[in-house]
């Protein structure tokens, strides 16, 4: 290896050291050398040194020697170098030589082929002859290393430019280090710079790599490698980047839907350095919180209160990140709420409002007596406007809310107050010696009913003996007035009803019992005539047949006519669903409370009294039978039943009206 370049380098270095050492004043015992100096194992180290002594000594020749680990000769420390002789300690045999000129007060020492056992303190001793020998207390600490030193800033933060430095000892004038970086190629905006630095005589080659760190660089390994030309020496140091960065949410449950009563798990994971504090929140309420990389939120038996936006927050000293999701809870309608007044006066406007909550929105319906009055589809409120209520609007209303998850209904009673109404069934009915007047009134609140007889100048209310209140049905009451004795031909009766909302009165019409009966017998007469006609036709037909059989037979008419009508009850047989029994025993009508005296008319056609010329003809074959029954019940439809039976015609007529 050519020596010229190392020599020039050494000369340059020593010249710089000499400039630094010029400040050491002469005239006293003193020395200067670097307190610490280092070099790679197997290489060399040039240990710069300058010493001084009192001027008055003026020695002819100056000698010197280096001790290892002790400044005192009496301790017999190992001799590293000695200018008078070449006798040194075996550890330094052939490894040391003096670089400086002792006459010029330069005691710089070169040590080659460094090994770990040479690590220690080195002291210089000046020998001026005789007793003028002095070991300086100043010394150098030699450190033999086997790798460079990578200096990393205390904190490497994402996005903030940073420089990593590789420190390589460069104290060997005979060997120059070559420094390279590995693993830095993918760093953002990276750049490498090399410079030489000197600190108290200790020379260091510094290779710096600048870059812009990111979260992707976290955990990346960088290597600083040192090699020496024409040698096999290689030294390397590695470091792993610890990049600090703000949180980043890397996993999040998507927005989801759930049915009321089920369970839900919300998960959130974040990447951060240092580890982030993870938080689940709904609005301002914190639901779960802990440091880590993943946090789950368990929601059991979800209700509509769980419906809403949930936010996962990740935070550390370098920043904050958050992400939200929506939880939709489906549920059946809640019990509808009806907002309306329960009592209204007829004619007033009324609005019935029905509202509920559900998800999805329900179908709302307002019903009265199973009739749909209003419907709202996919709305949570329904209003029914009644511009002017009547007594027909009184009653129970239902609000029904339903969706695919269930149904709920609420009942509501609307009470309508109204003035009295005198019903059509109000009338008077006359009997033989009595008059019964019925006044049927519907009102709310209940009306006070009075019967007025203007011709007699009498007014009778419920407290009168002749007045009886017989029946209540909802808002309707039926009041009966009974008058006995001889009737006045000018008599007429008024029904009057009064409550807080008004008064009504009406003259009651009179109906006679006999006229009522004949009004009902009219249709019966038509049936009877038709029955008689059929009987006569069948009889004539049967008679002619008998004549053809026996021409000598003659028809003999009895004294009594063939048709007999009686308005009195006759003791004859009558057929019912219970068998044959005397018609007089049959009860045609059961009296109800407050009913009138009833008349019963009975008609019978008896063909059994007719005689024939043919003595061979059986009476049974000529028998004809017809029966007419009249049934009347007060305040109920009247019923007429007619039956005609003839054995030969085999014809039956049955009529119900």
XYZ file of C-alpha atoms in Angstrom:
657
model
C 0.000 0.000 0.000
C 1.556 3.374 -0.967
C 2.558 5.417 2.014
C 2.398 8.853 0.454
C -1.346 9.348 0.925
C -1.424 8.183 4.534
C 1.652 10.325 5.245
C 0.023 13.393 3.776
C -3.099 12.625 5.746
C -1.165 12.204 8.953
C 0.778 15.389 8.352
C -2.423 17.247 7.735
C -3.989 15.847 10.867
C -0.975 16.613 13.016
C -0.773 20.108 11.613
C -4.383 20.699 12.642
C -3.660 19.253 16.055
C -0.631 21.431 16.402
C -2.722 24.495 15.688
C -5.080 23.391 18.405
C -2.228 22.744 20.788
C -0.557 26.082 20.301
C -2.649 27.366 23.121
C -0.659 25.198 25.590
C 1.717 27.628 27.234
C 5.346 26.626 27.979
C 7.129 26.943 31.269
C 5.423 24.161 33.286
C 4.841 20.435 33.225
C 1.740 19.765 31.148
C 0.360 17.549 28.382
C -2.652 17.370 26.126
C -4.226 14.337 24.439
C -7.878 13.311 23.647
C -9.641 11.920 26.668
C -11.415 9.287 24.513
C -10.432 7.866 21.212
C -11.762 4.864 19.319
C -11.011 2.678 16.343
C -12.249 -0.545 14.740
C -10.780 -3.816 15.790
C -7.909 -4.858 13.465
C -7.299 -1.313 12.278
C -5.028 1.303 13.811
C -5.333 4.449 15.873
C -3.224 7.597 15.902
C -3.330 9.030 19.396
C -2.363 12.732 19.161
C -0.254 14.092 22.051
C 1.647 17.283 23.025
C 3.600 17.912 26.164
C 5.598 20.729 27.778
C 8.114 21.255 30.561
C 9.790 24.226 32.301
C 11.953 26.310 29.981
C 14.809 26.563 32.390
C 15.515 22.840 32.067
C 16.612 23.074 28.431
C 17.553 19.385 27.981
C 19.925 18.426 25.194
C 17.834 15.428 24.238
C 14.238 14.681 25.096
C 13.070 11.096 25.468
C 9.693 9.726 26.292
C 7.707 6.584 26.917
C 4.007 5.458 27.074
C 2.542 3.485 29.915
C -0.603 1.354 29.831
C -3.201 1.756 32.549
C -0.949 3.336 35.181
C 1.139 6.526 35.362
C 3.436 5.338 38.121
C 6.662 3.484 37.285
C 6.856 1.918 40.698
C 3.741 -0.045 39.770
C 5.626 -1.423 36.805
C 2.914 -0.706 34.282
C 3.260 -2.285 30.832
C 5.423 -0.169 28.524
C 3.686 0.629 25.282
C 6.499 2.570 23.632
C 9.996 3.730 24.746
C 12.195 6.036 22.737
C 15.494 5.034 24.352
C 15.104 1.303 23.617
C 12.752 -0.953 21.714
C 11.907 -2.951 24.786
C 8.104 -2.904 25.260
C 5.462 -5.137 26.742
C 4.795 -8.216 24.711
C 1.199 -7.108 24.013
C 2.522 -4.096 22.110
C 5.485 -5.765 20.505
C 5.608 -4.602 16.875
C 2.352 -2.654 17.198
C 3.483 0.827 18.309
C 5.621 3.628 16.959
C 6.004 7.294 17.654
C 4.506 9.641 15.097
C 5.629 12.949 16.609
C 9.016 14.614 17.242
C 9.782 14.642 20.935
C 12.212 17.505 20.474
C 9.271 19.490 19.150
C 7.132 18.462 22.148
C 5.015 16.136 19.952
C 4.331 12.774 21.591
C 1.703 11.377 19.164
C 1.543 7.565 19.200
C 0.380 5.067 16.532
C -0.980 1.674 17.580
C -1.736 -0.910 14.884
C -3.548 -4.229 14.737
C -5.913 -3.206 17.485
C -7.523 -5.901 19.555
C -9.940 -5.813 22.497
C -7.188 -6.445 25.068
C -5.598 -3.111 24.187
C -8.585 -1.190 25.465
C -7.578 1.021 28.380
C -5.796 4.170 29.563
C -2.558 5.432 28.002
C -0.165 7.784 29.875
C 2.879 9.660 28.496
C 6.096 10.153 30.552
C 8.743 12.719 29.555
C 12.405 11.828 30.170
C 14.687 14.923 30.051
C 17.681 13.156 31.612
C 18.667 12.602 35.231
C 15.883 13.240 37.644
C 13.949 15.321 35.192
C 11.362 12.704 34.418
C 7.641 13.324 34.682
C 4.515 11.257 34.035
C 1.587 13.451 33.032
C -1.722 12.796 34.664
C -3.606 13.586 31.477
C -4.276 10.419 29.514
C -6.333 8.920 26.687
C -8.910 6.173 26.932
C -8.696 3.851 23.950
C -11.874 2.066 22.843
C -11.731 -0.729 20.299
C -15.132 -1.223 18.559
C -16.485 -3.807 16.141
C -19.424 -1.848 14.620
C -20.366 1.698 13.800
C -22.884 3.650 15.860
C -26.250 4.663 14.359
C -27.720 7.708 16.020
C -31.517 7.930 15.800
C -33.480 11.000 16.980
C -35.450 10.400 20.184
C -38.755 10.694 18.317
C -39.431 9.949 14.664
C -42.847 11.341 13.749
C -44.723 10.693 10.547
C -44.474 13.594 8.165
C -41.587 15.340 9.973
C -38.191 15.188 8.202
C -35.597 13.280 10.150
C -31.869 12.385 9.831
C -30.241 9.147 10.929
C -26.455 9.382 11.440
C -23.921 6.611 11.237
C -20.770 7.438 13.305
C -17.580 5.774 12.049
C -14.244 6.295 13.908
C -11.633 7.708 11.491
C -8.480 7.855 13.637
C -6.342 5.503 11.579
C -4.218 7.460 9.089
C -3.236 4.296 7.240
C -6.787 3.062 6.508
C -9.825 5.048 5.293
C -13.361 3.736 5.925
C -16.034 3.517 3.179
C -19.558 3.991 4.614
C -22.806 2.860 2.871
C -26.504 2.583 3.858
C -28.788 -0.380 3.189
C -32.616 -0.507 3.292
C -33.088 3.214 2.719
C -34.029 3.038 -0.946
C -37.817 3.070 -0.332
C -37.739 5.948 2.114
C -39.582 9.041 0.952
C -37.397 11.965 -0.124
C -34.255 10.229 1.116
C -30.760 11.721 0.711
C -27.318 10.590 2.004
C -24.547 12.991 3.072
C -21.023 12.224 4.406
C -18.929 14.618 6.473
C -15.873 14.496 8.759
C -16.149 15.795 12.301
C -13.502 16.316 14.981
C -14.191 16.494 18.693
C -11.240 17.057 21.031
C -8.843 15.343 18.656
C -11.157 12.396 18.038
C -12.057 12.175 14.313
C -15.353 10.714 13.193
C -16.761 10.177 9.734
C -20.507 10.894 9.825
C -22.835 9.469 7.147
C -26.347 10.908 7.443
C -29.504 9.791 5.641
C -32.405 12.280 5.537
C -35.966 11.214 4.708
C -39.637 11.911 5.340
C -40.968 9.065 7.512
C -44.442 7.597 7.192
C -46.443 4.902 8.955
C -45.287 2.468 6.276
C -41.708 2.967 7.495
C -42.579 1.875 11.004
C -40.609 -1.281 11.736
C -38.322 -0.840 8.716
C -34.703 -1.962 9.298
C -31.808 0.242 8.127
C -28.159 -0.843 8.103
C -24.943 1.172 8.113
C -22.050 -0.784 6.670
C -18.334 0.138 6.963
C -15.659 -1.436 4.750
C -11.955 -0.778 4.168
C -10.413 -0.851 0.728
C -8.117 -3.789 -0.051
C -9.094 -5.494 3.193
C -11.684 -7.968 4.307
C -12.726 -5.798 7.201
C -16.507 -5.094 7.300
C -18.421 -3.609 10.175
C -22.192 -3.122 10.324
C -24.845 -1.728 12.619
C -28.634 -2.041 12.216
C -31.590 -0.122 13.585
C -35.354 -0.566 13.348
C -37.397 2.552 12.753
C -39.925 3.427 15.416
C -42.139 5.884 13.578
C -44.748 7.616 15.675
C -47.998 8.396 13.894
C -51.578 9.350 14.618
C -54.317 6.684 14.753
C -55.864 5.317 11.608
C -59.049 3.207 11.823
C -58.441 0.084 9.760
C -61.562 -1.945 10.614
C -65.123 -0.893 11.316
C -68.474 -2.652 11.420
C -70.738 -1.481 8.614
C -74.036 0.191 9.355
C -76.520 -2.498 10.238
C -80.163 -3.226 10.987
C -81.546 -5.182 13.930
C -84.920 -6.214 15.275
C -85.960 -5.182 18.769
C -84.882 -7.773 21.327
C -81.865 -9.112 19.418
C -78.159 -8.562 20.230
C -75.595 -6.598 18.238
C -71.768 -6.452 18.274
C -69.989 -3.323 17.012
C -66.245 -3.701 16.309
C -63.539 -1.108 15.687
C -59.793 -1.586 15.096
C -57.143 1.136 14.778
C -53.477 1.311 13.794
C -51.467 3.833 15.799
C -48.035 4.373 17.363
C -48.108 4.641 20.276
C -51.202 2.504 20.862
C -54.382 4.563 20.724
C -57.099 4.933 23.297
C -60.223 3.470 21.645
C -63.688 4.757 22.549
C -67.231 3.831 21.499
C -69.716 6.670 21.920
C -73.320 7.448 21.046
C -73.669 11.185 20.907
C -71.996 12.568 24.027
C -72.377 9.307 25.959
C -69.237 7.158 26.237
C -70.250 3.485 26.061
C -66.840 1.732 26.148
C -63.211 2.837 26.384
C -59.816 1.150 26.622
C -56.334 1.387 25.055
C -55.510 -1.174 22.406
C -55.785 -1.995 18.753
C -59.376 -3.351 18.778
C -62.502 -2.616 20.792
C -65.902 -4.344 20.608
C -69.185 -2.941 21.886
C -71.811 -5.518 22.905
C -75.448 -4.388 22.761
C -77.835 -6.905 24.287
C -81.619 -6.930 23.816
C -81.663 -3.818 21.661
C -84.570 -1.380 21.934
C -85.499 1.740 19.962
C -83.255 3.736 22.319
C -80.266 1.961 20.750
C -81.232 3.283 17.313
C -78.842 6.004 16.142
C -75.278 6.891 15.184
C -72.341 5.195 16.916
C -68.820 6.640 16.685
C -65.494 4.909 17.220
C -62.740 7.332 18.311
C -59.019 6.474 18.332
C -56.649 8.966 19.934
C -52.985 9.241 20.943
C -50.505 12.090 21.521
C -49.988 12.542 17.778
C -53.576 12.823 16.643
C -57.130 11.584 16.587
C -59.308 9.611 14.156
C -62.967 8.653 14.216
C -65.526 6.854 12.109
C -69.288 6.432 12.543
C -71.931 3.862 11.687
C -75.690 3.783 11.888
C -77.733 1.217 13.818
C -81.377 0.915 12.773
C -83.692 -0.911 15.175
C -86.976 -2.190 13.717
C -89.896 -2.584 16.120
C -93.656 -2.962 16.214
C -95.877 0.082 16.787
C -96.171 1.363 20.303
C -99.628 1.686 21.862
C -101.295 4.529 19.955
C -102.005 7.761 21.810
C -105.267 9.536 21.054
C -105.358 13.270 21.631
C -108.939 14.500 21.656
C -111.588 15.745 24.026
C -113.828 12.985 25.309
C -116.957 15.137 25.505
C -118.406 17.428 22.838
C -121.676 19.246 22.304
C -123.580 18.528 19.138
C -122.552 20.941 16.411
C -119.064 21.576 17.782
C -116.006 20.716 15.651
C -113.928 17.816 16.951
C -110.526 16.615 15.804
C -109.373 13.143 16.803
C -105.596 12.757 16.530
C -103.958 9.353 16.763
C -100.183 8.974 16.977
C -97.683 6.204 17.592
C -94.036 5.280 17.134
C -92.658 2.399 15.095
C -89.961 1.469 12.658
C -90.736 1.180 9.832
C -93.539 3.730 9.953
C -96.962 2.136 10.443
C -100.297 2.106 8.701
C -102.684 4.039 10.960
C -106.449 3.552 10.837
C -109.317 5.128 12.751
C -112.409 2.933 13.033
C -115.880 3.222 14.511
C -118.084 0.183 14.745
C -115.661 -1.748 12.484
C -115.992 0.917 9.798
C -112.762 2.603 8.667
C -113.107 6.366 8.896
C -109.561 7.455 8.001
C -106.224 5.848 7.089
C -102.639 7.099 6.932
C -99.994 4.959 5.208
C -96.424 5.053 6.505
C -97.099 7.952 8.831
C -96.909 8.187 12.580
C -99.882 10.485 13.029
C -103.457 10.514 11.762
C -106.120 13.184 12.295
C -109.868 12.866 11.762
C -111.779 16.151 11.529
C -115.479 16.178 12.432
C -116.661 19.702 11.464
C -119.870 19.448 13.469
C -120.523 16.372 15.560
C -123.968 14.840 15.847
C -125.391 12.283 18.194
C -124.531 9.671 15.560
C -120.835 10.437 16.091
C -121.133 9.385 19.720
C -119.500 6.065 20.493
C -116.280 4.101 20.694
C -113.445 4.761 18.258
C -110.384 2.599 17.703
C -106.958 3.683 16.527
C -105.080 0.735 15.004
C -101.363 0.897 14.145
C -99.596 -1.944 12.381
C -96.460 -2.828 10.462
C -94.729 -6.079 9.591
C -93.483 -6.452 13.184
C -96.813 -6.220 14.999
C -100.056 -4.396 15.721
C -101.386 -2.219 18.526
C -104.786 -0.628 19.069
C -106.241 1.943 21.459
C -109.922 2.612 22.146
C -111.381 6.077 22.634
C -114.905 7.060 23.641
C -116.402 10.233 22.237
C -119.450 11.413 24.134
C -121.703 13.813 22.258
C -124.167 15.835 24.295
C -127.302 16.809 22.379
C -130.802 18.159 22.814
C -133.687 15.672 23.203
C -135.017 13.769 20.198
C -138.566 12.355 20.385
C -138.490 9.051 18.581
C -141.104 7.953 15.965
C -142.456 5.122 18.106
C -143.963 7.666 20.490
C -147.835 7.345 20.305
C -151.054 6.795 22.245
C -153.177 3.663 22.068
C -156.799 3.560 23.249
C -158.542 0.590 24.763
C -162.063 0.101 26.183
C -161.548 2.273 29.211
C -157.824 3.140 29.109
C -155.346 5.165 27.130
C -151.670 4.284 27.116
C -149.263 6.913 25.770
C -145.639 6.082 25.066
C -142.981 8.811 24.862
C -139.587 7.505 23.652
C -136.835 10.113 23.986
C -133.142 10.041 23.128
C -130.949 12.698 24.766
C -127.591 13.313 26.421
C -127.604 14.254 29.203
C -130.792 12.472 30.113
C -133.911 14.511 29.462
C -136.763 15.222 31.836
C -139.930 13.867 30.196
C -143.356 15.438 30.784
C -146.822 14.537 29.446
C -149.016 17.570 28.867
C -152.821 17.398 28.526
C -153.858 20.889 27.366
C -157.622 20.125 27.367
C -157.402 19.183 31.006
C -154.752 21.772 31.827
C -152.613 19.024 33.347
C -148.870 18.369 33.147
C -147.582 15.014 34.385
C -143.926 14.177 34.983
C -142.149 11.070 36.159
C -143.230 11.599 39.732
C -146.905 11.307 38.818
C -148.743 8.107 39.672
C -149.920 7.683 36.106
C -146.379 7.865 34.676
C -143.947 4.961 34.691
C -140.453 4.850 33.232
C -140.135 1.410 31.795
C -136.907 1.061 29.845
C -133.478 2.602 29.311
C -131.324 1.704 26.337
C -128.201 3.827 25.959
C -129.316 7.412 25.658
C -132.961 6.397 24.979
C -135.623 6.195 27.673
C -139.235 5.075 27.251
C -141.894 6.640 29.502
C -145.523 5.421 29.621
C -148.597 7.383 30.663
C -151.706 5.383 31.541
C -155.116 7.116 31.737
C -158.208 5.262 32.954
C -161.880 6.076 32.883
C -164.171 7.757 30.378
C -162.245 9.484 27.590
C -162.785 13.020 26.444
C -163.372 13.251 22.694
C -161.259 16.421 22.624
C -158.353 14.806 24.465
C -154.895 15.103 22.995
C -151.513 14.475 24.607
C -148.152 16.261 24.186
C -144.794 14.623 24.936
C -142.228 17.185 26.125
C -138.519 16.518 26.838
C -135.909 18.946 28.110
C -132.186 18.907 29.066
C -129.341 21.434 29.290
C -129.038 21.657 25.507
C -132.636 22.245 24.560
C -136.269 21.114 24.619
C -138.551 19.224 22.232
C -142.281 18.444 22.290
C -144.618 16.496 20.039
C -148.309 15.700 19.935
C -148.886 11.981 20.214
C -151.199 10.360 17.655
C -154.042 8.135 18.855
C -154.554 4.578 17.594
C -157.731 2.563 18.467
C -157.341 -1.087 19.270
C -160.187 -2.257 16.906
C -158.825 -0.310 13.969
C -155.449 -1.786 14.631
C -156.963 -5.248 14.639
C -158.870 -4.787 11.354
C -155.830 -3.257 9.773
C -154.115 -6.515 10.490
C -157.061 -8.669 9.476
C -157.197 -7.064 5.996
C -154.411 -9.183 4.517
C -155.802 -12.179 6.384
C -159.136 -11.707 4.606
C -157.445 -11.943 1.234
C -155.755 -15.154 2.326
C -159.051 -16.573 3.600
C -160.844 -15.735 0.320
C -158.112 -17.418 -1.659
C -158.296 -20.461 0.599
C -162.095 -20.678 0.223
C -161.801 -20.430 -3.547
C -159.320 -23.290 -3.649
C -161.536 -25.355 -1.359
C -164.628 -24.784 -3.520
C -162.775 -25.724 -6.717
C -161.458 -28.899 -5.139
C -164.912 -29.691 -3.740
C -166.689 -29.264 -7.088
C -164.073 -31.375 -8.802
C -164.430 -34.091 -6.242
C -168.243 -33.956 -6.439
C -168.257 -34.391 -10.197
C -166.039 -37.410 -9.863
C -168.470 -38.910 -7.395
C -171.374 -38.189 -9.782
C -169.773 -40.123 -12.572
C -169.505 -43.122 -10.315
C -173.018 -43.064 -9.021
C -175.555 -41.127 -11.131
C -178.331 -41.849 -8.616
C -176.469 -39.985 -5.944
C -177.753 -36.524 -5.138
C -176.386 -33.693 -3.190
C -178.373 -32.806 -0.078
C -177.608 -29.509 1.534
C -177.942 -29.289 5.244
C -179.776 -26.588 7.018
C -176.589 -24.858 7.986
C -174.624 -23.087 5.305
C -171.328 -24.675 4.251
C -169.284 -21.740 5.426
C -169.551 -20.653 8.989
C -167.819 -17.550 10.363
C -167.696 -16.654 14.002
C -166.052 -13.867 15.838
C -166.035 -15.933 19.006
C -163.590 -18.579 19.972
C -164.978 -22.021 19.038
C -163.926 -25.264 20.676
C -162.304 -26.862 17.670
C -159.130 -28.823 17.191
C -156.033 -26.959 16.183
C -152.792 -28.463 14.973
C -149.521 -27.005 16.220
C -145.959 -28.173 16.368
C -146.831 -29.734 19.703
C -149.803 -31.816 18.370
C -153.549 -31.475 18.223
C -155.294 -29.548 21.010
C -158.408 -27.345 21.454
C -157.895 -23.972 19.901
C -159.415 -22.294 22.945
C -156.589 -23.686 25.027
C -153.911 -22.126 22.871
C -152.369 -18.905 24.150
C -152.010 -16.707 21.120
C -150.008 -13.946 22.735
C -148.015 -13.539 25.897
C -148.492 -10.196 27.484
C -145.383 -8.045 27.880
C -145.053 -5.329 30.466
C -146.922 -2.293 29.260
C -148.728 -4.137 26.412
C -152.372 -3.521 25.483
C -155.383 -5.810 25.890
C -155.537 -7.968 22.823
C -158.554 -9.277 20.843
C -158.375 -12.606 19.026
C -160.607 -13.486 16.060
C -160.978 -17.039 14.870
C -162.610 -18.231 11.615
C -163.258 -21.834 10.718
C -164.564 -23.350 7.486
C -166.225 -26.654 8.260
C -167.150 -28.867 5.291
C -168.017 -31.760 7.512
C -171.662 -30.557 7.757
C -172.268 -31.064 4.023
C -174.094 -34.247 2.927
C -173.730 -36.197 -0.306
C -176.150 -38.273 -2.295
C -173.657 -41.069 -2.381
C -173.914 -43.031 0.806
C -170.747 -44.844 -0.141
C -168.602 -41.781 -0.110
C -166.676 -41.558 3.115
C -167.007 -38.431 5.112
C -163.203 -38.371 5.547
C -162.746 -38.009 1.790
C -164.977 -34.936 1.679
C -163.566 -33.309 4.766
C -162.032 -29.912 4.191
C -160.098 -27.925 6.764
C -159.005 -24.325 6.913
C -157.703 -22.369 9.843
C -156.811 -18.749 10.223
C -154.873 -17.486 13.214
C -154.224 -13.851 14.055
C -151.383 -12.931 16.359
C -150.537 -9.378 17.456
C -147.752 -8.212 19.732
C -147.209 -4.587 20.717
C -144.239 -2.955 19.087
C -143.561 -6.177 17.107
C -144.503 -7.204 13.588
C -147.845 -9.038 13.456
C -147.917 -12.554 12.077
C -150.651 -14.267 10.119
C -150.474 -17.959 9.528
C -152.902 -19.656 7.170
C -153.045 -23.324 6.290
C -155.325 -25.051 3.829
C -155.261 -28.796 3.529
C -157.345 -30.960 1.231
C -156.631 -34.661 0.999
C -157.717 -35.130 -2.602
C -156.108 -31.953 -4.016
C -153.005 -32.511 -1.922
C -152.508 -28.749 -1.843
C -151.019 -26.841 1.084
C -150.867 -23.058 1.365
C -148.755 -21.539 4.140
C -148.251 -17.794 4.426
C -146.275 -15.716 6.970
C -146.407 -11.915 6.805
